[in-house]
Short mmCIF file of C-alpha atoms in Angstrom, two decimals:
data_model
loop_
_atom_site.label_atom_id
_atom_site.label_comp_id
_atom_site.label_asym_id
_atom_site.label_seq_id
_atom_site.Cartn_x
_atom_site.Cartn_y
_atom_site.Cartn_z
CA UNK W 1 -81.20 56.44 -26.92
CA UNK W 2 -81.96 55.46 -23.34
CA UNK W 3 -81.45 51.99 -21.84
CA UNK W 4 -85.14 51.00 -22.21
CA UNK W 5 -85.07 51.95 -25.88
CA UNK W 6 -81.90 49.94 -26.48
CA UNK W 7 -83.38 46.96 -24.60
CA UNK W 8 -86.64 47.10 -26.58
CA UNK W 9 -84.81 47.39 -29.87
CA UNK W 10 -82.50 44.49 -28.93
CA UNK W 11 -85.46 42.36 -27.87
CA UNK W 12 -87.16 42.97 -31.22
CA UNK W 13 -84.01 42.05 -33.15
CA UNK W 14 -83.40 38.93 -31.06
CA UNK W 15 -86.99 37.77 -31.49
CA UNK W 16 -86.97 38.55 -35.20
CA UNK W 17 -83.74 36.63 -35.75
CA UNK W 18 -85.15 33.60 -33.97
CA UNK W 19 -88.46 33.67 -35.85
CA UNK W 20 -86.99 34.50 -39.27
CA UNK W 21 -84.56 31.59 -38.92
CA UNK W 22 -87.37 29.22 -37.93
CA UNK W 23 -90.16 30.41 -40.24
CA UNK W 24 -88.52 32.54 -42.91
CA UNK W 25 -89.30 36.17 -43.63
CA UNK W 26 -92.69 35.53 -45.22
CA UNK W 27 -93.70 33.06 -42.50
CA UNK W 28 -93.09 35.57 -39.71
CA UNK W 29 -95.47 38.39 -38.84
CA UNK W 30 -94.74 41.57 -36.93
CA UNK W 31 -97.28 40.44 -34.32
CA UNK W 32 -95.29 37.25 -33.75
CA UNK W 33 -92.07 39.25 -33.42
CA UNK W 34 -93.45 41.61 -30.77
CA UNK W 35 -95.14 38.75 -28.92
CA UNK W 36 -91.81 36.88 -28.78
CA UNK W 37 -90.00 40.09 -27.78
CA UNK W 38 -92.60 41.04 -25.18
CA UNK W 39 -92.94 44.59 -26.50
CA UNK W 40 -95.67 46.79 -27.97
CA UNK W 41 -96.26 46.40 -31.71
CA UNK W 42 -95.89 50.16 -32.26
CA UNK W 43 -92.18 49.83 -31.41
CA UNK W 44 -91.46 48.09 -34.72
CA UNK W 45 -92.68 51.15 -36.60
CA UNK W 46 -90.97 53.48 -34.16
CA UNK W 47 -87.52 51.87 -34.32
CA UNK W 48 -87.52 50.27 -37.76
CA UNK W 49 -90.44 51.48 -39.86
CA UNK W 50 -91.27 48.04 -41.26
CA UNK W 51 -90.73 44.30 -40.91
CA UNK W 52 -88.31 44.44 -43.84
CA UNK W 53 -86.21 47.06 -42.05
CA UNK W 54 -86.15 44.85 -38.94
CA UNK W 55 -84.94 42.05 -41.18
CA UNK W 56 -82.13 44.07 -42.74
CA UNK W 57 -81.13 45.52 -39.37
CA UNK W 58 -80.03 42.01 -38.40
CA UNK W 59 -77.16 42.44 -40.87
CA UNK W 60 -76.05 45.94 -39.86
CA UNK W 61 -72.92 44.64 -38.16
CA UNK W 62 -72.25 41.80 -40.56
CA UNK W 63 -68.71 42.01 -41.79
CA UNK W 64 -65.69 39.83 -42.19
CA UNK W 65 -62.37 41.47 -41.41
CA UNK W 66 -60.01 41.55 -44.35
CA UNK W 67 -56.91 42.77 -42.56
CA UNK W 68 -53.70 42.75 -44.54
CA UNK W 69 -51.42 43.77 -41.67
CA UNK W 70 -50.73 41.77 -38.50
CA UNK W 71 -50.51 43.07 -34.92
CA UNK W 72 -46.84 44.01 -35.41
CA UNK W 73 -47.46 46.05 -38.57
CA UNK W 74 -46.13 43.40 -40.97
CA UNK W 75 -47.84 42.50 -44.23
CA UNK W 76 -49.69 39.21 -43.95
CA UNK W 77 -49.02 36.60 -46.63
CA UNK W 78 -51.72 35.26 -48.94
CA UNK W 79 -52.26 32.02 -47.01
CA UNK W 80 -52.66 33.88 -43.71
CA UNK W 81 -55.10 36.37 -45.22
CA UNK W 82 -57.10 33.58 -46.86
CA UNK W 83 -57.09 31.44 -43.70
CA UNK W 84 -58.18 34.39 -41.56
CA UNK W 85 -61.19 35.21 -43.74
CA UNK W 86 -62.31 31.59 -44.09
CA UNK W 87 -61.90 31.04 -40.35
CA UNK W 88 -64.14 34.04 -39.64
CA UNK W 89 -66.78 32.73 -42.03
CA UNK W 90 -66.73 29.29 -40.40
CA UNK W 91 -66.85 30.86 -36.91
CA UNK W 92 -69.98 32.76 -37.89
CA UNK W 93 -71.75 29.41 -38.38
CA UNK W 94 -71.05 28.54 -34.76
CA UNK W 95 -71.47 31.98 -33.21
CA UNK W 96 -74.61 33.07 -35.03
CA UNK W 97 -76.28 30.03 -36.63
CA UNK W 98 -79.66 31.79 -36.83
CA UNK W 99 -78.19 34.54 -38.98
CA UNK W 100 -76.49 32.00 -41.25
CA UNK W 101 -79.77 30.09 -41.56
CA UNK W 102 -81.56 33.28 -42.57
CA UNK W 103 -78.90 34.04 -45.19
CA UNK W 104 -79.09 30.53 -46.62
CA UNK W 105 -82.89 30.60 -46.75
CA UNK W 106 -82.93 33.92 -48.59
CA UNK W 107 -80.23 32.90 -51.05
CA UNK W 108 -81.89 29.57 -51.83
CA UNK W 109 -85.28 31.23 -52.31
CA UNK W 110 -83.70 34.02 -54.37
CA UNK W 111 -86.14 36.38 -52.67
CA UNK W 112 -86.56 40.03 -53.50
CA UNK W 113 -84.27 40.69 -50.54
CA UNK W 114 -81.37 38.79 -52.17
CA UNK W 115 -80.01 41.92 -53.84
CA UNK W 116 -79.50 43.52 -50.44
CA UNK W 117 -77.60 40.42 -49.32
CA UNK W 118 -75.45 40.64 -52.40
CA UNK W 119 -74.30 44.06 -51.16
CA UNK W 120 -73.52 42.60 -47.73
CA UNK W 121 -71.72 39.47 -48.97
CA UNK W 122 -70.03 40.67 -52.16
CA UNK W 123 -67.01 42.40 -50.56
CA UNK W 124 -66.07 39.19 -48.73
CA UNK W 125 -66.59 37.00 -51.82
CA UNK W 126 -64.49 39.39 -53.93
CA UNK W 127 -61.73 39.33 -51.32
CA UNK W 128 -61.74 35.51 -51.19
CA UNK W 129 -61.71 35.32 -55.00
CA UNK W 130 -58.78 37.75 -55.16
CA UNK W 131 -56.84 35.72 -52.60
CA UNK W 132 -57.56 32.51 -54.51
CA UNK W 133 -56.31 34.13 -57.70
CA UNK W 134 -53.19 35.50 -55.97
CA UNK W 135 -52.54 32.13 -54.36
CA UNK W 136 -52.72 30.41 -57.74
CA UNK W 137 -50.35 32.98 -59.29
CA UNK W 138 -47.93 32.47 -56.38
CA UNK W 139 -48.05 28.69 -56.92
CA UNK W 140 -49.71 28.11 -53.54
CA UNK W 141 -53.02 26.81 -54.92
CA UNK W 142 -53.59 24.36 -57.72
CA UNK W 143 -57.05 24.57 -59.25
CA UNK W 144 -58.31 24.90 -62.81
CA UNK W 145 -61.27 27.24 -62.57
CA UNK W 146 -61.50 30.18 -60.17
CA UNK W 147 -65.30 30.19 -60.20
CA UNK W 148 -65.46 26.51 -59.23
CA UNK W 149 -62.80 27.08 -56.57
CA UNK W 150 -64.68 29.91 -54.87
CA UNK W 151 -67.97 27.99 -55.07
CA UNK W 152 -66.42 24.93 -53.44
CA UNK W 153 -64.60 26.95 -50.77
CA UNK W 154 -67.64 28.97 -49.76
CA UNK W 155 -69.93 25.91 -49.81
CA UNK W 156 -67.64 24.06 -47.40
CA UNK W 157 -67.12 27.15 -45.23
CA UNK W 158 -70.81 27.92 -44.76
CA UNK W 159 -72.29 24.41 -44.73
CA UNK W 160 -74.71 24.26 -41.78
CA UNK W 161 -73.48 21.34 -39.67
CA UNK W 162 -75.79 22.36 -36.86
CA UNK W 163 -78.84 21.74 -39.04
CA UNK W 164 -81.12 19.14 -37.39
CA UNK W 165 -81.08 17.17 -40.65
CA UNK W 166 -77.34 16.51 -40.26
CA UNK W 167 -76.99 16.46 -36.46
CA UNK W 168 -77.78 12.75 -36.37
CA UNK W 169 -74.63 12.04 -38.38
CA UNK W 170 -72.47 13.93 -35.91
CA UNK W 171 -72.52 11.65 -32.87
CA UNK W 172 -69.88 13.29 -30.69
CA UNK W 173 -69.97 16.65 -28.95
CA UNK W 174 -68.34 19.13 -31.30
CA UNK W 175 -65.33 21.24 -30.41
CA UNK W 176 -65.72 24.46 -32.38
CA UNK W 177 -61.99 25.24 -32.64
CA UNK W 178 -61.09 21.71 -33.76
CA UNK W 179 -63.80 21.76 -36.41
CA UNK W 180 -62.73 25.17 -37.68
CA UNK W 181 -59.14 23.98 -37.94
CA UNK W 182 -60.18 20.78 -39.72
CA UNK W 183 -62.47 22.57 -42.20
CA UNK W 184 -59.75 25.11 -42.99
CA UNK W 185 -57.21 22.30 -43.53
CA UNK W 186 -59.73 20.47 -45.74
CA UNK W 187 -60.24 23.60 -47.86
CA UNK W 188 -56.50 24.31 -48.16
CA UNK W 189 -55.76 20.70 -49.18
CA UNK W 190 -58.63 20.82 -51.66
CA UNK W 191 -56.99 23.88 -53.23
CA UNK W 192 -53.71 21.97 -53.51
CA UNK W 193 -51.84 23.84 -50.78
CA UNK W 194 -48.98 21.81 -49.29
#
């Protein structure tokens, strides 16, 4: 693919992400996407085939690392593994809020596209659930129900603080790293980790 092709494809994806996060999938047309991207409408068919394929292409590189070995080749303990995954999830809120908004919209609407998201998100949720279970067995976490625990953890981790509805309650300029650290500490304390 030449540079112009990569640029056009990137412009389409950037425009689509912006519009899907603002208007939802159903509220965004291909004409609006290409107008925002400044490209010819035929390029959506050429690169993606359909609006739905543009939509799913936004998640092609969506993954959360689940490393079990540190930089020195040592096994990482349960708390470090858990903290690493949750930190990455929280960072995603700050680094790609439009993508997180799109995910939340689709999940809340339980759209026909939700099954595809399940495939994208399930490996991370399974990994978090496994680490919660291991942490409880190791005596690191104190919670009664694993399903409640994962629901609470993920809700706190992905809550959209940048949402205009909540921005008014956050008066000071936010420091991403401090917030990530505080949210992680809040989650660990909520799980009974000392």
